[in-house]
Short mmCIF file of C-alpha atoms in Angstrom, two decimals:
data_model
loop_
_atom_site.label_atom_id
_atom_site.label_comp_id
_atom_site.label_asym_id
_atom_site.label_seq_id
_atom_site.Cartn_x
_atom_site.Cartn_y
_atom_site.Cartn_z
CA UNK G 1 19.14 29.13 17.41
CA UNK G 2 19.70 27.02 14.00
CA UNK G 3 18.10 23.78 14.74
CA UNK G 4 18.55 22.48 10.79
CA UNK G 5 21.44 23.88 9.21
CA UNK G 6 22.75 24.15 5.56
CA UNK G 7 25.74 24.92 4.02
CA UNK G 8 26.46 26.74 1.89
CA UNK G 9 23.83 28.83 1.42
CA UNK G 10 24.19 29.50 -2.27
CA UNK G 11 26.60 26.92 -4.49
CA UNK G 12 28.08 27.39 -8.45
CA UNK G 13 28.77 24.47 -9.98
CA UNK G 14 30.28 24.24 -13.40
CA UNK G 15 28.16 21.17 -15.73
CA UNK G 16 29.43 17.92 -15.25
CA UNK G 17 31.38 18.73 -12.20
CA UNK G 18 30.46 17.10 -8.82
CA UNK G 19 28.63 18.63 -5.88
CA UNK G 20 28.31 18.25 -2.47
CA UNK G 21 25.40 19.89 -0.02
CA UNK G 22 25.87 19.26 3.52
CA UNK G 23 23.22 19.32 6.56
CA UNK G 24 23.18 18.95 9.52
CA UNK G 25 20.97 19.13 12.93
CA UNK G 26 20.83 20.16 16.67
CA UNK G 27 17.35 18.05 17.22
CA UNK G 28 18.70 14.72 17.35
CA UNK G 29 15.33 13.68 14.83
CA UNK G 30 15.89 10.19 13.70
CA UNK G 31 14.38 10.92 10.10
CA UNK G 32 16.48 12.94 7.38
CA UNK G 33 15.18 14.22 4.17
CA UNK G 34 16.64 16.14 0.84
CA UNK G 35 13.65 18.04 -1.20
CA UNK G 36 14.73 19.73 -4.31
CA UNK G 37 12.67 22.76 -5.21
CA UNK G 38 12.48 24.32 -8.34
CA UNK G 39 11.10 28.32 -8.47
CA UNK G 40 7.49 28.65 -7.83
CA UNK G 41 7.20 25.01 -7.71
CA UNK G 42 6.38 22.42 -4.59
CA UNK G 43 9.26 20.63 -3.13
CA UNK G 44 9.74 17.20 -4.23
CA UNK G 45 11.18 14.55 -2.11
CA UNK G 46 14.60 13.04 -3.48
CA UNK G 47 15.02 10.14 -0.74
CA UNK G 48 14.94 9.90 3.04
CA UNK G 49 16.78 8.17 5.89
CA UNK G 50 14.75 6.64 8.26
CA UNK G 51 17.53 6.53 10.73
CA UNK G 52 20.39 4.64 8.82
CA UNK G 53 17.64 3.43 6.71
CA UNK G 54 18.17 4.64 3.17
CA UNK G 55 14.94 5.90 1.37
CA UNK G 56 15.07 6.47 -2.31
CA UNK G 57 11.87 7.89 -3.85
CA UNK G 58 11.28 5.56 -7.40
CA UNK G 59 11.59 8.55 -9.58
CA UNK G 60 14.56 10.55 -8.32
CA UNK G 61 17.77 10.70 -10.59
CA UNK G 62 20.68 8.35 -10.41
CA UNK G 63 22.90 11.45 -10.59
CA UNK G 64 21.51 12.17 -6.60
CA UNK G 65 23.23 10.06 -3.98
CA UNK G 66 23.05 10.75 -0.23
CA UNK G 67 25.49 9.64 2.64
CA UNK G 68 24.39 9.79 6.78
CA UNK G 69 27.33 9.40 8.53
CA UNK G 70 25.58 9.74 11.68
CA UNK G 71 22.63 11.26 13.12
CA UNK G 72 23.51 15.13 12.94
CA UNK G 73 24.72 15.17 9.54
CA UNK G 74 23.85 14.03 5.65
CA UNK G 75 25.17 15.17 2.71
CA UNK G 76 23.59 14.92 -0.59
CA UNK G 77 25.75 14.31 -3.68
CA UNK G 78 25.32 15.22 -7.32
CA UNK G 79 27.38 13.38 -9.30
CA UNK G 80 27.35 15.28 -12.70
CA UNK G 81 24.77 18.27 -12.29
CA UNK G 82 23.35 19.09 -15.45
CA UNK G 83 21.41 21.97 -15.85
CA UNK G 84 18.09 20.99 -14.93
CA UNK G 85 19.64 20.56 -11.74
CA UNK G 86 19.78 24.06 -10.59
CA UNK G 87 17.27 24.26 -7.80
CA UNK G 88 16.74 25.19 -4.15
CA UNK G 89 18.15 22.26 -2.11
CA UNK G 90 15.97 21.62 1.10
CA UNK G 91 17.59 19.58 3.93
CA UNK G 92 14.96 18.21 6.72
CA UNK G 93 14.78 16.42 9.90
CA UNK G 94 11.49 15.12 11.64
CA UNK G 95 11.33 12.70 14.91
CA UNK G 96 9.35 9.62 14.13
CA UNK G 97 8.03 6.42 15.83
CA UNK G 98 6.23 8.25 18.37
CA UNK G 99 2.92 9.39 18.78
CA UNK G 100 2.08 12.54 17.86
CA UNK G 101 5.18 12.83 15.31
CA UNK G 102 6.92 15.68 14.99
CA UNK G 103 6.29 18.19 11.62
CA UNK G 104 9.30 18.85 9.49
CA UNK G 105 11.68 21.15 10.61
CA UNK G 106 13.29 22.73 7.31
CA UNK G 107 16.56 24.37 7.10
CA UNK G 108 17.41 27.71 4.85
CA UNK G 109 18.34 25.53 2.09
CA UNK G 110 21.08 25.91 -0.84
CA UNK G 111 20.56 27.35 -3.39
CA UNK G 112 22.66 25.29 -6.62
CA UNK G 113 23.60 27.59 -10.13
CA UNK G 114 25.04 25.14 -12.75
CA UNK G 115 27.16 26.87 -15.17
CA UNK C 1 0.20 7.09 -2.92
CA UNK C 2 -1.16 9.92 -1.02
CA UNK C 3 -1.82 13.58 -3.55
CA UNK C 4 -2.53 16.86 -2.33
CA UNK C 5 -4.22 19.87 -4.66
CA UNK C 6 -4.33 23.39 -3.70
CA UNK C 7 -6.92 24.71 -5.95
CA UNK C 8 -5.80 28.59 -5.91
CA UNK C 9 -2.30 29.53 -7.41
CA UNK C 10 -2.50 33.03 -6.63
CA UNK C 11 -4.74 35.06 -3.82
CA UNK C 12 -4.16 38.47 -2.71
CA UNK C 13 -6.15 40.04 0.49
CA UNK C 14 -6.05 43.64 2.22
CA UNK C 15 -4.41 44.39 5.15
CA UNK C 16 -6.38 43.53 8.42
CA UNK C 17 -8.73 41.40 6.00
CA UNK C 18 -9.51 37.33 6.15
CA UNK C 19 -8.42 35.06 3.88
CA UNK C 20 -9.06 31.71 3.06
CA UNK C 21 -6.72 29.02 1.59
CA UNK C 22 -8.06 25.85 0.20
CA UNK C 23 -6.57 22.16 0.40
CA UNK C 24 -7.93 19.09 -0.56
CA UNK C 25 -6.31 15.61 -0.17
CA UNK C 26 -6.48 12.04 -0.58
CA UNK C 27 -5.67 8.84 0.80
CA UNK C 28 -6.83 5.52 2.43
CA UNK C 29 -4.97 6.35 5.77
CA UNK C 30 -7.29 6.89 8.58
CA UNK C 31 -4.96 8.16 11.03
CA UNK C 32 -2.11 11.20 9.24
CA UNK C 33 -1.24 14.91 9.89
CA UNK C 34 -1.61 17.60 8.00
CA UNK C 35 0.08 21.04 8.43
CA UNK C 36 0.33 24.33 6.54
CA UNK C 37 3.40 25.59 5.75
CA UNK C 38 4.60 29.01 4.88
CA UNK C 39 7.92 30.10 2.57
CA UNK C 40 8.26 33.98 2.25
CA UNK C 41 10.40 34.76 -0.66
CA UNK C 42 14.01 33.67 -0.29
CA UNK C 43 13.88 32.55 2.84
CA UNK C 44 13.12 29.22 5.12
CA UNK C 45 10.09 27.16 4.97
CA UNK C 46 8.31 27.47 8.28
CA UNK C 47 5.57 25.58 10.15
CA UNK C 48 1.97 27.84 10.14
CA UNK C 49 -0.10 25.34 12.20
CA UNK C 50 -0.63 21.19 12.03
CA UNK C 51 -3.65 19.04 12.52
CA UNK C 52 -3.75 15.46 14.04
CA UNK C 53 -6.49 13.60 12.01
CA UNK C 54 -7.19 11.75 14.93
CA UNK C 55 -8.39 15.26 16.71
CA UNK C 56 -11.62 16.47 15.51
CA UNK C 57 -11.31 20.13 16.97
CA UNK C 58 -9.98 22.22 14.83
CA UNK C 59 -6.17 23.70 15.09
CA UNK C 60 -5.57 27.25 16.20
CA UNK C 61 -2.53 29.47 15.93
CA UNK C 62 -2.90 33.36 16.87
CA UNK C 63 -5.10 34.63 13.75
CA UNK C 64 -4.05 31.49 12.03
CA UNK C 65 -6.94 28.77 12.16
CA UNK C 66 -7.78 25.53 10.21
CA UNK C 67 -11.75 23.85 8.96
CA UNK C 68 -10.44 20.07 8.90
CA UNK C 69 -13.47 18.38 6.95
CA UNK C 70 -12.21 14.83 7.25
CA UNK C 71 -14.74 13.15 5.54
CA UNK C 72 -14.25 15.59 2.77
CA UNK C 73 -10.45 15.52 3.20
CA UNK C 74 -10.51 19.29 2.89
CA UNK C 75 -7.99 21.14 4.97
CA UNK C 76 -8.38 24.81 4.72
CA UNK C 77 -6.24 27.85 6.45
CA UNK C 78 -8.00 31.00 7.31
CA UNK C 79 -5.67 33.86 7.93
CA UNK C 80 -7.40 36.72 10.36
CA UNK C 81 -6.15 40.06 10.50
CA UNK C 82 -3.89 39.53 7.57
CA UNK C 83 -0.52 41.24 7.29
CA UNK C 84 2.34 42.40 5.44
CA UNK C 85 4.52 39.91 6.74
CA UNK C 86 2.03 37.35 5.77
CA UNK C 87 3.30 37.11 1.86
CA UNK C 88 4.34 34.44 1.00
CA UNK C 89 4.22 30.94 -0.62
CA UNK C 90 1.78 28.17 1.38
CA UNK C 91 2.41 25.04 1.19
CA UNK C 92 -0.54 22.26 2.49
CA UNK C 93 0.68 19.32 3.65
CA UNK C 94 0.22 15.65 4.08
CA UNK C 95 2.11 13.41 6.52
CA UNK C 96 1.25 9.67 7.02
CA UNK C 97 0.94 7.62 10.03
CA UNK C 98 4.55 6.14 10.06
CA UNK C 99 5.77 10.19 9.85
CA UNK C 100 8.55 9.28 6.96
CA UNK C 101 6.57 11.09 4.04
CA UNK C 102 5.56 14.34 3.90
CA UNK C 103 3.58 15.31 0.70
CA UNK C 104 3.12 18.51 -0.70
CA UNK C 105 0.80 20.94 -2.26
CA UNK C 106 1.38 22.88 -5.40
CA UNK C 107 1.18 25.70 -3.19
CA UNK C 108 -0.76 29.00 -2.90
CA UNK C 109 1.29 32.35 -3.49
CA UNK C 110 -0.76 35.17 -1.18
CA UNK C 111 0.24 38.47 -1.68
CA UNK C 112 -1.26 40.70 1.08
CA UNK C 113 -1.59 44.39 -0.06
CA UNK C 114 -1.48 48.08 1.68
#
């Protein structure tokens, strides 16, 4: 069963042109993240919600904005993707604030081509 | 600011063979988690085996076992019995106490070979 899911799988974008990746989750886990992963490369942590908590790491782009409507879903929002944009997209949920907390729990991810 | 280094970009290993993956990491927390995480090309990041730093015996999953040297803030995975389905990208981990940041490793590509 999907627990963290992410659509769509694979995304084109044309340059300039705004995105949208959604997410969502079956584990009611109170913490959200967006990674972006570049090929052969670590994730790297965009921002977090901490329940409605927005979390923006000090280095992510401007061009990245993320919306949590609730607690199943969050969407993450490129404003004008550029080419150094095209990554893998990783969507995450964890359950925090009790003791032990929970690992991350990743979905498949999206993969985003800028043309 | 928490960092975590995984020393060996590349490893390959025999079938039914051991391998070890290294993974250092620092910080001033005294209490975190740490877990291994494996990505097999194209597909989903999944969880290998975690460690509670709090717990001083060492995690255990199938052939899938950890040497958590706090004081040396090593983390290492040893993968028994390796096999085919066992390539992949690993990822070490780092998760503080408050469990909203999870830091990564550059990661570790192991190929395991007929």
């Amino acid at each position: 069963d999907a627990m963290v899911i992410q659509n769509p799988r694979y995304q084109v974008t044309q340059f300039g042109k705004p995105v949208t990746l959604s997410c969502s989750q079956t584990l009611n886990h109170n913490v959200m993240y967006w990674y972006q992963q570049k090929s052969s490369q670590a994730p790297k942590l965009l921002f977090h919600y901490y329940d409605k908590d927005f979390n923006n790491e000090a280095d992510t782009p401007d061009n990245f904005q993320s919306r949590r409507p609730n607690t199943s879903f969050c969407f993450l929002d490129i404003r004008s993707p550029g080419l150094g944009d095209a990554a893998m997209y990783l969507c995450a949920t964890s359950r925090s604030g009790g003791m032990p907390n929970s690992p991350l729990h990743f979905g498949n991810g999206t993969r985003l081509t800028v043309t | 600011a928490q960092t975590v280094t995984q020393s060996q970009p590349e490893m390959s290993v025999q079938e039914a063979e051991t391998v070890t993956l290294s993974c250092t990491y620092d910080t001033s927390e005294n209490n975190y988690y740490l877990f291994w995480y494996k990505q097999p090309p194209s597909r989903q990041m999944i969880l290998v085996i975690r460690q509670e730093a709090y717990k001083q015996q060492n995690a255990t999953e199938n052939r899938f076992s950890v040497n958590f040297q706090k004081a040396a803030k090593s983390f290492s995975l040893k993968i028994s019995d390796s096999q085919l389905g066992d390539t992949a990208m690993y990822f070490c981990a780092f998760m503080n106490n408050a469990g909203n940041m999870l830091t990564f490793g550059g990661g570790t590509r192991l190929m395991v070979k007929p």
